[in-house]
Amino acid sequence: MATSSYPLLLKQPVKLACVQLATGADKTANLAHAAEKVREAASAGAKIVVLPECFNSPYGCDYFPSYAEQLLPSPPSPEQSPSFHALSAMARDNGVYLIGGSIPEIEVSADNKKTYYNTSLTFSPAGELLATHRKVHLFDISIPGGITFRESDVLSPGNKLTVVDLPEYGRVAIAICYDVRFPELATIAARKGCFALIYPGAFNLTTGPLHWRLLGQARAVDNQVYVALCSPARDMSASYNAWGHSLVVDPMAKVLVEAGEGEEIVSAELNGEEIEKARRGIPLREQRRFDVYPDISQGYELKSP
């Protein structure tokens, strides 16, 4: 058992499922299909269910404005955000914590200026909104002979780390896709007591085979916590081809489960004692040298979810 000075970050074992979802151009159909798959995951015993990035729409700068929904002031009306209400119902109807991948969000100012975000919504088993994460790091890359993409041509970045408390289990951190490349977010979240780092994402066929699994394992081994990456299913007829391969990594960086390319639900049992076992065996928390380098989590105040 964990020592009294280090209580279990995950209070009781929990089954987490990543829904590697196939989506198309019809938002209503995407929402209905997501509901079917969340129901399937919950029926198999999952209590935390994760959807992929842009689960309600195709992914791409050409699509963000036309699929964007207004989330503020919260709660939005069903007309302003059908996805908000669909996610709330999925969580409530299945009694699960639902990390709703992400959706394109629009915010309209008093002078009618439109700002777009890539936004993840997390709901409780009662269907209540628990947390909102706007993608902090925008996907702006250019790999010669590979891929060029600039989310910042359309999207604006969020400005906070997102940690949410799931009362029966503990804290999780939620970030989106490109956020996984920035270890500072993960480090702060882990030191704020998270038992899992959860990333809905849509890596591509250039960076996916190189870095997807590597980054999931890196964030896990750095922080000795669970990491879940949830991708859309691959669609070679789409303008953006997702890598797929949703996975869950344990605190020793072992890949517990990994999907293939197509639509699939993958799940894993998370256990708080496995976190403590990793941390007792390789005691990084006692060995850090904050006299040599700073503790970047010090002074960081978690903002309202």
PDB file of C-alpha atoms in Angstrom:
ATOM      1  CA  MET A   1       0.000   0.000   0.000  1.00  0.00           C
ATOM      2  CA  ALA A   2       0.989   3.633  -0.452  1.00  0.00           C
ATOM      3  CA  THR A   3       2.667   5.291   2.500  1.00  0.00           C
ATOM      4  CA  SER A   4       0.780   7.911   4.515  1.00  0.00           C
ATOM      5  CA  SER A   5       2.958  10.655   3.033  1.00  0.00           C
ATOM      6  CA  TYR A   6       1.984   9.625  -0.495  1.00  0.00           C
ATOM      7  CA  PRO A   7      -1.709   8.824  -0.761  1.00  0.00           C
ATOM      8  CA  LEU A   8      -2.933   7.088  -3.881  1.00  0.00           C
ATOM      9  CA  LEU A   9      -3.527   9.616  -6.656  1.00  0.00           C
ATOM     10  CA  LEU A  10      -6.127   7.258  -8.140  1.00  0.00           C
ATOM     11  CA  LYS A  11      -8.439   6.399  -5.256  1.00  0.00           C
ATOM     12  CA  GLN A  12      -9.884   3.247  -6.797  1.00  0.00           C
ATOM     13  CA  PRO A  13      -9.307   1.273  -9.991  1.00  0.00           C
ATOM     14  CA  VAL A  14     -11.159   2.549 -13.047  1.00  0.00           C
ATOM     15  CA  LYS A  15     -11.614   1.415 -16.633  1.00  0.00           C
ATOM     16  CA  LEU A  16     -10.805   4.073 -19.230  1.00  0.00           C
ATOM     17  CA  ALA A  17     -11.848   3.730 -22.876  1.00  0.00           C
ATOM     18  CA  CYS A  18     -10.632   5.626 -25.945  1.00  0.00           C
ATOM     19  CA  VAL A  19     -13.179   5.701 -28.754  1.00  0.00           C
ATOM     20  CA  GLN A  20     -11.334   5.817 -32.071  1.00  0.00           C
ATOM     21  CA  LEU A  21     -14.245   7.257 -34.007  1.00  0.00           C
ATOM     22  CA  ALA A  22     -14.937   7.433 -37.725  1.00  0.00           C
ATOM     23  CA  THR A  23     -16.450  10.793 -38.667  1.00  0.00           C
ATOM     24  CA  GLY A  24     -17.763  12.415 -41.828  1.00  0.00           C
ATOM     25  CA  ALA A  25     -19.174  15.702 -43.049  1.00  0.00           C
ATOM     26  CA  ASP A  26     -22.628  15.339 -41.409  1.00  0.00           C
ATOM     27  CA  LYS A  27     -22.418  16.754 -37.874  1.00  0.00           C
ATOM     28  CA  THR A  28     -25.762  15.292 -36.790  1.00  0.00           C
ATOM     29  CA  ALA A  29     -24.695  11.848 -37.961  1.00  0.00           C
ATOM     30  CA  ASN A  30     -21.324  12.247 -36.228  1.00  0.00           C
ATOM     31  CA  LEU A  31     -23.004  13.075 -32.925  1.00  0.00           C
ATOM     32  CA  ALA A  32     -25.392  10.138 -33.204  1.00  0.00           C
ATOM     33  CA  HIS A  33     -22.547   7.783 -34.051  1.00  0.00           C
ATOM     34  CA  ALA A  34     -20.464   9.073 -31.132  1.00  0.00           C
ATOM     35  CA  ALA A  35     -23.425   8.383 -28.830  1.00  0.00           C
ATOM     36  CA  GLU A  36     -23.587   4.787 -30.053  1.00  0.00           C
ATOM     37  CA  LYS A  37     -19.881   4.254 -29.402  1.00  0.00           C
ATOM     38  CA  VAL A  38     -19.952   5.882 -25.960  1.00  0.00           C
ATOM     39  CA  ARG A  39     -22.829   3.563 -25.080  1.00  0.00           C
ATOM     40  CA  GLU A  40     -20.776   0.610 -26.314  1.00  0.00           C
ATOM     41  CA  ALA A  41     -17.763   1.629 -24.228  1.00  0.00           C
ATOM     42  CA  ALA A  42     -19.893   2.149 -21.125  1.00  0.00           C
ATOM     43  CA  SER A  43     -21.632  -1.201 -21.614  1.00  0.00           C
ATOM     44  CA  ALA A  44     -18.196  -2.838 -21.525  1.00  0.00           C
ATOM     45  CA  GLY A  45     -17.517  -1.284 -18.109  1.00  0.00           C
ATOM     46  CA  ALA A  46     -15.708   1.976 -18.898  1.00  0.00           C
ATOM     47  CA  LYS A  47     -16.291   4.745 -16.362  1.00  0.00           C
ATOM     48  CA  ILE A  48     -14.067   7.312 -18.131  1.00  0.00           C
ATOM     49  CA  VAL A  49     -14.658   7.594 -21.886  1.00  0.00           C
ATOM     50  CA  VAL A  50     -12.528   9.680 -24.240  1.00  0.00           C
ATOM     51  CA  LEU A  51     -13.488  10.877 -27.744  1.00  0.00           C
ATOM     52  CA  PRO A  52     -11.033  12.112 -30.403  1.00  0.00           C
ATOM     53  CA  GLU A  53     -10.065  15.586 -31.510  1.00  0.00           C
ATOM     54  CA  CYS A  54     -12.706  17.205 -33.769  1.00  0.00           C
ATOM     55  CA  PHE A  55     -15.022  14.247 -33.253  1.00  0.00           C
ATOM     56  CA  ASN A  56     -18.053  16.109 -34.611  1.00  0.00           C
ATOM     57  CA  SER A  57     -16.528  17.334 -37.879  1.00  0.00           C
ATOM     58  CA  PRO A  58     -13.748  16.830 -40.393  1.00  0.00           C
ATOM     59  CA  TYR A  59     -10.384  18.150 -39.164  1.00  0.00           C
ATOM     60  CA  GLY A  60      -8.856  21.075 -41.027  1.00  0.00           C
ATOM     61  CA  CYS A  61      -8.632  24.857 -41.238  1.00  0.00           C
ATOM     62  CA  ASP A  62     -11.206  24.880 -44.046  1.00  0.00           C
ATOM     63  CA  TYR A  63     -13.747  23.249 -41.731  1.00  0.00           C
ATOM     64  CA  PHE A  64     -13.270  24.990 -38.385  1.00  0.00           C
ATOM     65  CA  PRO A  65     -15.435  28.075 -39.087  1.00  0.00           C
ATOM     66  CA  SER A  66     -18.354  26.238 -40.684  1.00  0.00           C
ATOM     67  CA  TYR A  67     -18.580  23.636 -37.894  1.00  0.00           C
ATOM     68  CA  ALA A  68     -17.831  25.999 -34.994  1.00  0.00           C
ATOM     69  CA  GLU A  69     -20.309  26.258 -32.123  1.00  0.00           C
ATOM     70  CA  GLN A  70     -20.850  28.969 -29.530  1.00  0.00           C
ATOM     71  CA  LEU A  71     -20.181  27.714 -26.001  1.00  0.00           C
ATOM     72  CA  LEU A  72     -20.320  30.971 -24.024  1.00  0.00           C
ATOM     73  CA  PRO A  73     -22.185  32.081 -22.056  1.00  0.00           C
ATOM     74  CA  SER A  74     -22.549  28.604 -20.615  1.00  0.00           C
ATOM     75  CA  PRO A  75     -24.688  26.629 -20.932  1.00  0.00           C
ATOM     76  CA  PRO A  76     -25.339  27.424 -24.586  1.00  0.00           C
ATOM     77  CA  SER A  77     -28.682  26.756 -26.198  1.00  0.00           C
ATOM     78  CA  PRO A  78     -29.122  23.589 -28.294  1.00  0.00           C
ATOM     79  CA  GLU A  79     -29.081  25.811 -31.380  1.00  0.00           C
ATOM     80  CA  GLN A  80     -25.795  27.450 -30.361  1.00  0.00           C
ATOM     81  CA  SER A  81     -24.093  24.144 -29.545  1.00  0.00           C
ATOM     82  CA  PRO A  82     -25.749  20.856 -30.435  1.00  0.00           C
ATOM     83  CA  SER A  83     -22.476  19.096 -29.575  1.00  0.00           C
ATOM     84  CA  PHE A  84     -22.507  20.447 -25.992  1.00  0.00           C
ATOM     85  CA  HIS A  85     -25.961  19.013 -25.401  1.00  0.00           C
ATOM     86  CA  ALA A  86     -25.183  15.748 -27.169  1.00  0.00           C
ATOM     87  CA  LEU A  87     -22.084  15.220 -25.000  1.00  0.00           C
ATOM     88  CA  SER A  88     -24.003  16.059 -21.842  1.00  0.00           C
ATOM     89  CA  ALA A  89     -26.649  13.490 -22.762  1.00  0.00           C
ATOM     90  CA  MET A  90     -24.024  10.836 -23.607  1.00  0.00           C
ATOM     91  CA  ALA A  91     -22.411  11.267 -20.185  1.00  0.00           C
ATOM     92  CA  ARG A  92     -25.728  11.315 -18.314  1.00  0.00           C
ATOM     93  CA  ASP A  93     -27.367   8.460 -20.206  1.00  0.00           C
ATOM     94  CA  ASN A  94     -24.385   6.173 -19.641  1.00  0.00           C
ATOM     95  CA  GLY A  95     -23.294   7.343 -16.189  1.00  0.00           C
ATOM     96  CA  VAL A  96     -19.710   8.042 -17.283  1.00  0.00           C
ATOM     97  CA  TYR A  97     -17.147  10.796 -17.122  1.00  0.00           C
ATOM     98  CA  LEU A  98     -16.940  11.875 -20.754  1.00  0.00           C
ATOM     99  CA  ILE A  99     -13.922  13.704 -22.123  1.00  0.00           C
ATOM    100  CA  GLY A 100     -15.547  14.944 -25.288  1.00  0.00           C
ATOM    101  CA  GLY A 101     -12.558  14.995 -27.625  1.00  0.00           C
ATOM    102  CA  SER A 102     -12.692  18.459 -29.105  1.00  0.00           C
ATOM    103  CA  ILE A 103     -14.970  20.604 -31.237  1.00  0.00           C
ATOM    104  CA  PRO A 104     -14.410  23.868 -33.118  1.00  0.00           C
ATOM    105  CA  GLU A 105     -15.630  26.770 -30.952  1.00  0.00           C
ATOM    106  CA  ILE A 106     -16.626  30.302 -31.980  1.00  0.00           C
ATOM    107  CA  GLU A 107     -16.670  33.276 -29.636  1.00  0.00           C
ATOM    108  CA  VAL A 108     -18.348  36.456 -30.855  1.00  0.00           C
ATOM    109  CA  SER A 109     -17.410  39.769 -29.214  1.00  0.00           C
ATOM    110  CA  ALA A 110     -19.660  42.754 -28.640  1.00  0.00           C
ATOM    111  CA  ASP A 111     -18.298  44.352 -31.826  1.00  0.00           C
ATOM    112  CA  ASN A 112     -19.043  41.131 -33.747  1.00  0.00           C
ATOM    113  CA  LYS A 113     -15.426  39.969 -33.958  1.00  0.00           C
ATOM    114  CA  LYS A 114     -15.264  36.198 -34.362  1.00  0.00           C
ATOM    115  CA  THR A 115     -12.577  34.155 -32.610  1.00  0.00           C
ATOM    116  CA  TYR A 116     -12.186  30.415 -33.089  1.00  0.00           C
ATOM    117  CA  TYR A 117     -10.758  27.792 -30.740  1.00  0.00           C
ATOM    118  CA  ASN A 118     -10.195  24.039 -30.675  1.00  0.00           C
ATOM    119  CA  THR A 119     -12.024  23.130 -27.481  1.00  0.00           C
ATOM    120  CA  SER A 120     -12.513  20.051 -25.311  1.00  0.00           C
ATOM    121  CA  LEU A 121     -15.491  19.660 -22.977  1.00  0.00           C
ATOM    122  CA  THR A 122     -15.601  17.237 -20.037  1.00  0.00           C
ATOM    123  CA  PHE A 123     -18.889  16.132 -18.478  1.00  0.00           C
ATOM    124  CA  SER A 124     -19.786  14.327 -15.259  1.00  0.00           C
ATOM    125  CA  PRO A 125     -21.957  11.189 -15.034  1.00  0.00           C
ATOM    126  CA  ALA A 126     -24.824  13.560 -14.229  1.00  0.00           C
ATOM    127  CA  GLY A 127     -24.281  15.374 -17.528  1.00  0.00           C
ATOM    128  CA  GLU A 128     -22.814  18.486 -15.901  1.00  0.00           C
ATOM    129  CA  LEU A 129     -19.951  20.396 -17.535  1.00  0.00           C
ATOM    130  CA  LEU A 130     -16.807  19.939 -15.434  1.00  0.00           C
ATOM    131  CA  ALA A 131     -14.062  21.459 -17.550  1.00  0.00           C
ATOM    132  CA  THR A 132     -13.302  23.317 -20.758  1.00  0.00           C
ATOM    133  CA  HIS A 133      -9.877  23.138 -22.383  1.00  0.00           C
ATOM    134  CA  ARG A 134      -8.945  25.316 -25.327  1.00  0.00           C
ATOM    135  CA  LYS A 135      -5.940  23.928 -27.198  1.00  0.00           C
ATOM    136  CA  VAL A 136      -2.951  25.851 -25.852  1.00  0.00           C
ATOM    137  CA  HIS A 137      -0.360  25.079 -28.537  1.00  0.00           C
ATOM    138  CA  LEU A 138      -1.556  25.495 -32.099  1.00  0.00           C
ATOM    139  CA  PHE A 139      -0.434  23.015 -34.738  1.00  0.00           C
ATOM    140  CA  ASP A 140       1.815  25.112 -36.983  1.00  0.00           C
ATOM    141  CA  ILE A 141       4.440  22.926 -38.657  1.00  0.00           C
ATOM    142  CA  SER A 142       6.230  22.579 -41.979  1.00  0.00           C
ATOM    143  CA  ILE A 143       8.119  19.356 -42.692  1.00  0.00           C
ATOM    144  CA  PRO A 144       9.710  19.356 -46.167  1.00  0.00           C
ATOM    145  CA  GLY A 145       8.375  16.445 -48.163  1.00  0.00           C
ATOM    146  CA  GLY A 146       5.928  15.670 -45.352  1.00  0.00           C
ATOM    147  CA  ILE A 147       3.242  18.049 -44.163  1.00  0.00           C
ATOM    148  CA  THR A 148       2.592  21.770 -43.773  1.00  0.00           C
ATOM    149  CA  PHE A 149      -0.263  22.873 -41.544  1.00  0.00           C
ATOM    150  CA  ARG A 150      -1.121  26.143 -39.782  1.00  0.00           C
ATOM    151  CA  GLU A 151      -3.954  26.069 -37.268  1.00  0.00           C
ATOM    152  CA  SER A 152      -3.125  29.672 -36.347  1.00  0.00           C
ATOM    153  CA  ASP A 153      -4.434  30.799 -39.731  1.00  0.00           C
ATOM    154  CA  VAL A 154      -7.908  30.252 -38.239  1.00  0.00           C
ATOM    155  CA  LEU A 155      -7.657  29.342 -34.568  1.00  0.00           C
ATOM    156  CA  SER A 156      -6.605  31.238 -31.462  1.00  0.00           C
ATOM    157  CA  PRO A 157      -4.859  29.501 -28.539  1.00  0.00           C
ATOM    158  CA  GLY A 158      -6.225  28.813 -25.095  1.00  0.00           C
ATOM    159  CA  ASN A 159      -4.347  30.142 -22.082  1.00  0.00           C
ATOM    160  CA  LYS A 160      -4.577  27.609 -19.288  1.00  0.00           C
ATOM    161  CA  LEU A 161      -3.644  24.139 -18.171  1.00  0.00           C
ATOM    162  CA  THR A 162      -6.783  22.089 -17.535  1.00  0.00           C
ATOM    163  CA  VAL A 163      -7.018  19.844 -14.484  1.00  0.00           C
ATOM    164  CA  VAL A 164     -10.380  18.373 -13.515  1.00  0.00           C
ATOM    165  CA  ASP A 165     -11.385  16.518 -10.374  1.00  0.00           C
ATOM    166  CA  LEU A 166     -13.340  13.288 -10.776  1.00  0.00           C
ATOM    167  CA  PRO A 167     -14.442  12.910  -7.138  1.00  0.00           C
ATOM    168  CA  GLU A 168     -14.559   9.103  -6.944  1.00  0.00           C
ATOM    169  CA  TYR A 169     -11.180   8.715  -8.623  1.00  0.00           C
ATOM    170  CA  GLY A 170      -8.931  11.794  -8.483  1.00  0.00           C
ATOM    171  CA  ARG A 171      -7.542  14.396 -10.828  1.00  0.00           C
ATOM    172  CA  VAL A 172      -6.877  14.133 -14.560  1.00  0.00           C
ATOM    173  CA  ALA A 173      -5.311  16.653 -16.926  1.00  0.00           C
ATOM    174  CA  ILE A 174      -6.812  17.275 -20.339  1.00  0.00           C
ATOM    175  CA  ALA A 175      -4.988  18.734 -23.320  1.00  0.00           C
ATOM    176  CA  ILE A 176      -5.318  18.448 -27.095  1.00  0.00           C
ATOM    177  CA  CYS A 177      -3.026  16.841 -29.684  1.00  0.00           C
ATOM    178  CA  TYR A 178      -0.068  19.220 -30.270  1.00  0.00           C
ATOM    179  CA  ASP A 179      -0.154  20.073 -26.542  1.00  0.00           C
ATOM    180  CA  VAL A 180       1.442  16.654 -25.913  1.00  0.00           C
ATOM    181  CA  ARG A 181       4.735  17.892 -27.397  1.00  0.00           C
ATOM    182  CA  PHE A 182       5.192  20.395 -24.571  1.00  0.00           C
ATOM    183  CA  PRO A 183       6.343  18.574 -21.430  1.00  0.00           C
ATOM    184  CA  GLU A 184       5.835  21.593 -19.187  1.00  0.00           C
ATOM    185  CA  LEU A 185       2.041  21.176 -19.252  1.00  0.00           C
ATOM    186  CA  ALA A 186       2.349  17.521 -18.301  1.00  0.00           C
ATOM    187  CA  THR A 187       4.927  18.155 -15.585  1.00  0.00           C
ATOM    188  CA  ILE A 188       2.825  20.795 -13.873  1.00  0.00           C
ATOM    189  CA  ALA A 189      -0.306  18.649 -14.100  1.00  0.00           C
ATOM    190  CA  ALA A 190       1.470  15.631 -12.624  1.00  0.00           C
ATOM    191  CA  ARG A 191       2.883  17.683  -9.760  1.00  0.00           C
ATOM    192  CA  LYS A 192      -0.620  19.020  -9.108  1.00  0.00           C
ATOM    193  CA  GLY A 193      -1.674  15.448  -8.370  1.00  0.00           C
ATOM    194  CA  CYS A 194      -3.086  14.061 -11.611  1.00  0.00           C
ATOM    195  CA  PHE A 195      -3.214  10.291 -12.037  1.00  0.00           C
ATOM    196  CA  ALA A 196      -3.646  10.525 -15.822  1.00  0.00           C
ATOM    197  CA  LEU A 197      -2.834  12.841 -18.712  1.00  0.00           C
ATOM    198  CA  ILE A 198      -5.469  12.615 -21.447  1.00  0.00           C
ATOM    199  CA  TYR A 199      -4.928  13.895 -24.974  1.00  0.00           C
ATOM    200  CA  PRO A 200      -7.562  13.752 -27.698  1.00  0.00           C
ATOM    201  CA  GLY A 201      -5.472  14.164 -30.848  1.00  0.00           C
ATOM    202  CA  ALA A 202      -5.261  13.720 -34.601  1.00  0.00           C
ATOM    203  CA  PHE A 203      -1.662  13.105 -35.594  1.00  0.00           C
ATOM    204  CA  ASN A 204      -1.041  12.630 -39.314  1.00  0.00           C
ATOM    205  CA  LEU A 205       0.723  10.044 -41.444  1.00  0.00           C
ATOM    206  CA  THR A 206       4.039  11.939 -41.276  1.00  0.00           C
ATOM    207  CA  THR A 207       4.360  12.592 -37.540  1.00  0.00           C
ATOM    208  CA  GLY A 208       2.143   9.743 -36.358  1.00  0.00           C
ATOM    209  CA  PRO A 209       4.483   6.819 -37.071  1.00  0.00           C
ATOM    210  CA  LEU A 210       7.460   8.804 -35.740  1.00  0.00           C
ATOM    211  CA  HIS A 211       6.151  10.418 -32.592  1.00  0.00           C
ATOM    212  CA  TRP A 212       2.608   9.404 -31.517  1.00  0.00           C
ATOM    213  CA  ARG A 213       3.490   6.392 -29.386  1.00  0.00           C
ATOM    214  CA  LEU A 214       6.857   7.922 -28.414  1.00  0.00           C
ATOM    215  CA  LEU A 215       5.233  11.057 -27.006  1.00  0.00           C
ATOM    216  CA  GLY A 216       2.643   9.071 -25.053  1.00  0.00           C
ATOM    217  CA  GLN A 217       5.398   6.983 -23.505  1.00  0.00           C
ATOM    218  CA  ALA A 218       7.596  10.033 -22.898  1.00  0.00           C
ATOM    219  CA  ARG A 219       4.930  11.890 -20.963  1.00  0.00           C
ATOM    220  CA  ALA A 220       4.248   8.729 -18.946  1.00  0.00           C
ATOM    221  CA  VAL A 221       7.889   7.973 -18.075  1.00  0.00           C
ATOM    222  CA  ASP A 222       8.628  11.643 -17.315  1.00  0.00           C
ATOM    223  CA  ASN A 223       5.798  11.887 -14.815  1.00  0.00           C
ATOM    224  CA  GLN A 224       5.082   8.294 -13.725  1.00  0.00           C
ATOM    225  CA  VAL A 225       1.372   8.569 -14.476  1.00  0.00           C
ATOM    226  CA  TYR A 226      -1.051   7.044 -16.962  1.00  0.00           C
ATOM    227  CA  VAL A 227      -1.330   8.654 -20.402  1.00  0.00           C
ATOM    228  CA  ALA A 228      -4.190   8.206 -22.899  1.00  0.00           C
ATOM    229  CA  LEU A 229      -4.088   9.390 -26.529  1.00  0.00           C
ATOM    230  CA  CYS A 230      -7.355   9.225 -28.495  1.00  0.00           C
ATOM    231  CA  SER A 231      -7.326   9.633 -32.293  1.00  0.00           C
ATOM    232  CA  PRO A 232      -9.992   9.662 -34.980  1.00  0.00           C
ATOM    233  CA  ALA A 233     -10.101   6.600 -37.200  1.00  0.00           C
ATOM    234  CA  ARG A 234      -8.140   6.949 -40.426  1.00  0.00           C
ATOM    235  CA  ASP A 235     -10.073   8.008 -43.528  1.00  0.00           C
ATOM    236  CA  MET A 236      -7.947   8.092 -46.671  1.00  0.00           C
ATOM    237  CA  SER A 237     -10.752   9.825 -48.584  1.00  0.00           C
ATOM    238  CA  ALA A 238     -10.596  12.837 -46.237  1.00  0.00           C
ATOM    239  CA  SER A 239      -8.420  15.904 -46.832  1.00  0.00           C
ATOM    240  CA  TYR A 240      -6.546  15.188 -43.567  1.00  0.00           C
ATOM    241  CA  ASN A 241      -5.521  11.608 -42.842  1.00  0.00           C
ATOM    242  CA  ALA A 242      -5.348  10.777 -39.133  1.00  0.00           C
ATOM    243  CA  TRP A 243      -2.787   8.258 -37.889  1.00  0.00           C
ATOM    244  CA  GLY A 244      -5.176   6.384 -35.596  1.00  0.00           C
ATOM    245  CA  HIS A 245      -3.504   4.077 -33.064  1.00  0.00           C
ATOM    246  CA  SER A 246      -5.284   5.379 -29.942  1.00  0.00           C
ATOM    247  CA  LEU A 247      -3.451   4.038 -26.905  1.00  0.00           C
ATOM    248  CA  VAL A 248      -3.117   3.924 -23.132  1.00  0.00           C
ATOM    249  CA  VAL A 249       0.314   3.921 -21.454  1.00  0.00           C
ATOM    250  CA  ASP A 250       1.032   2.953 -17.854  1.00  0.00           C
ATOM    251  CA  PRO A 251       3.282   4.783 -15.335  1.00  0.00           C
ATOM    252  CA  MET A 252       6.289   2.668 -16.369  1.00  0.00           C
ATOM    253  CA  ALA A 253       5.709   3.689 -20.013  1.00  0.00           C
ATOM    254  CA  LYS A 254       4.368   0.272 -21.041  1.00  0.00           C
ATOM    255  CA  VAL A 255       1.743   0.515 -23.780  1.00  0.00           C
ATOM    256  CA  LEU A 256      -1.224  -1.324 -22.268  1.00  0.00           C
ATOM    257  CA  VAL A 257      -3.424  -1.228 -25.355  1.00  0.00           C
ATOM    258  CA  GLU A 258      -3.207   0.266 -28.840  1.00  0.00           C
ATOM    259  CA  ALA A 259      -5.737   0.491 -31.663  1.00  0.00           C
ATOM    260  CA  GLY A 260      -5.051  -0.035 -35.329  1.00  0.00           C
ATOM    261  CA  GLU A 261      -6.050   2.409 -38.053  1.00  0.00           C
ATOM    262  CA  GLY A 262      -9.812   1.890 -38.259  1.00  0.00           C
ATOM    263  CA  GLU A 263     -12.724   2.535 -35.955  1.00  0.00           C
ATOM    264  CA  GLU A 264     -12.142   0.781 -32.648  1.00  0.00           C
ATOM    265  CA  ILE A 265     -12.654   1.129 -28.903  1.00  0.00           C
ATOM    266  CA  VAL A 266      -9.599   0.367 -26.761  1.00  0.00           C
ATOM    267  CA  SER A 267      -9.724   0.269 -22.976  1.00  0.00           C
ATOM    268  CA  ALA A 268      -7.475  -0.332 -19.999  1.00  0.00           C
ATOM    269  CA  GLU A 269      -7.808  -0.728 -16.248  1.00  0.00           C
ATOM    270  CA  LEU A 270      -6.019   2.028 -14.343  1.00  0.00           C
ATOM    271  CA  ASN A 271      -4.841   1.328 -10.808  1.00  0.00           C
ATOM    272  CA  GLY A 272      -3.428   3.837  -8.349  1.00  0.00           C
ATOM    273  CA  GLU A 273      -1.070   1.292  -6.807  1.00  0.00           C
ATOM    274  CA  GLU A 274       0.700   0.976 -10.169  1.00  0.00           C
ATOM    275  CA  ILE A 275       1.563   4.677  -9.969  1.00  0.00           C
ATOM    276  CA  GLU A 276       2.969   4.249  -6.474  1.00  0.00           C
ATOM    277  CA  LYS A 277       4.823   1.098  -7.497  1.00  0.00           C
ATOM    278  CA  ALA A 278       6.544   2.991 -10.313  1.00  0.00           C
ATOM    279  CA  ARG A 279       7.391   5.903  -8.031  1.00  0.00           C
ATOM    280  CA  ARG A 280       8.762   3.691  -5.252  1.00  0.00           C
ATOM    281  CA  GLY A 281      10.881   1.711  -7.687  1.00  0.00           C
ATOM    282  CA  ILE A 282      12.300   4.749  -9.481  1.00  0.00           C
ATOM    283  CA  PRO A 283      11.953   7.504  -6.848  1.00  0.00           C
ATOM    284  CA  LEU A 284      12.165  10.579  -9.047  1.00  0.00           C
ATOM    285  CA  ARG A 285      10.074  12.692  -6.693  1.00  0.00           C
ATOM    286  CA  GLU A 286      12.657  12.353  -3.914  1.00  0.00           C
ATOM    287  CA  GLN A 287      15.633  12.704  -6.245  1.00  0.00           C
ATOM    288  CA  ARG A 288      14.811  15.916  -8.096  1.00  0.00           C
ATOM    289  CA  ARG A 289      17.415  18.657  -7.649  1.00  0.00           C
ATOM    290  CA  PHE A 290      15.471  21.875  -7.296  1.00  0.00           C
ATOM    291  CA  ASP A 291      18.673  23.445  -6.030  1.00  0.00           C
ATOM    292  CA  VAL A 292      20.042  22.956  -9.568  1.00  0.00           C
ATOM    293  CA  TYR A 293      16.916  23.675 -11.631  1.00  0.00           C
ATOM    294  CA  PRO A 294      13.541  25.215 -10.784  1.00  0.00           C
ATOM    295  CA  ASP A 295      10.327  23.387  -9.968  1.00  0.00           C
ATOM    296  CA  ILE A 296       8.140  24.790 -12.746  1.00  0.00           C
ATOM    297  CA  SER A 297       4.971  23.827 -10.876  1.00  0.00           C
ATOM    298  CA  GLN A 298       5.773  26.157  -7.988  1.00  0.00           C
ATOM    299  CA  GLY A 299       3.693  29.288  -8.081  1.00  0.00           C
ATOM    300  CA  TYR A 300       1.396  27.951 -10.794  1.00  0.00           C
ATOM    301  CA  GLU A 301      -2.203  28.411  -9.720  1.00  0.00           C
ATOM    302  CA  LEU A 302      -4.790  26.222 -11.405  1.00  0.00           C
ATOM    303  CA  LYS A 303      -7.411  28.357 -13.096  1.00  0.00           C
ATOM    304  CA  SER A 304     -11.111  27.638 -13.015  1.00  0.00           C
ATOM    305  CA  PRO A 305     -11.997  24.721 -15.279  1.00  0.00           C
TER     306      PRO A 305
END
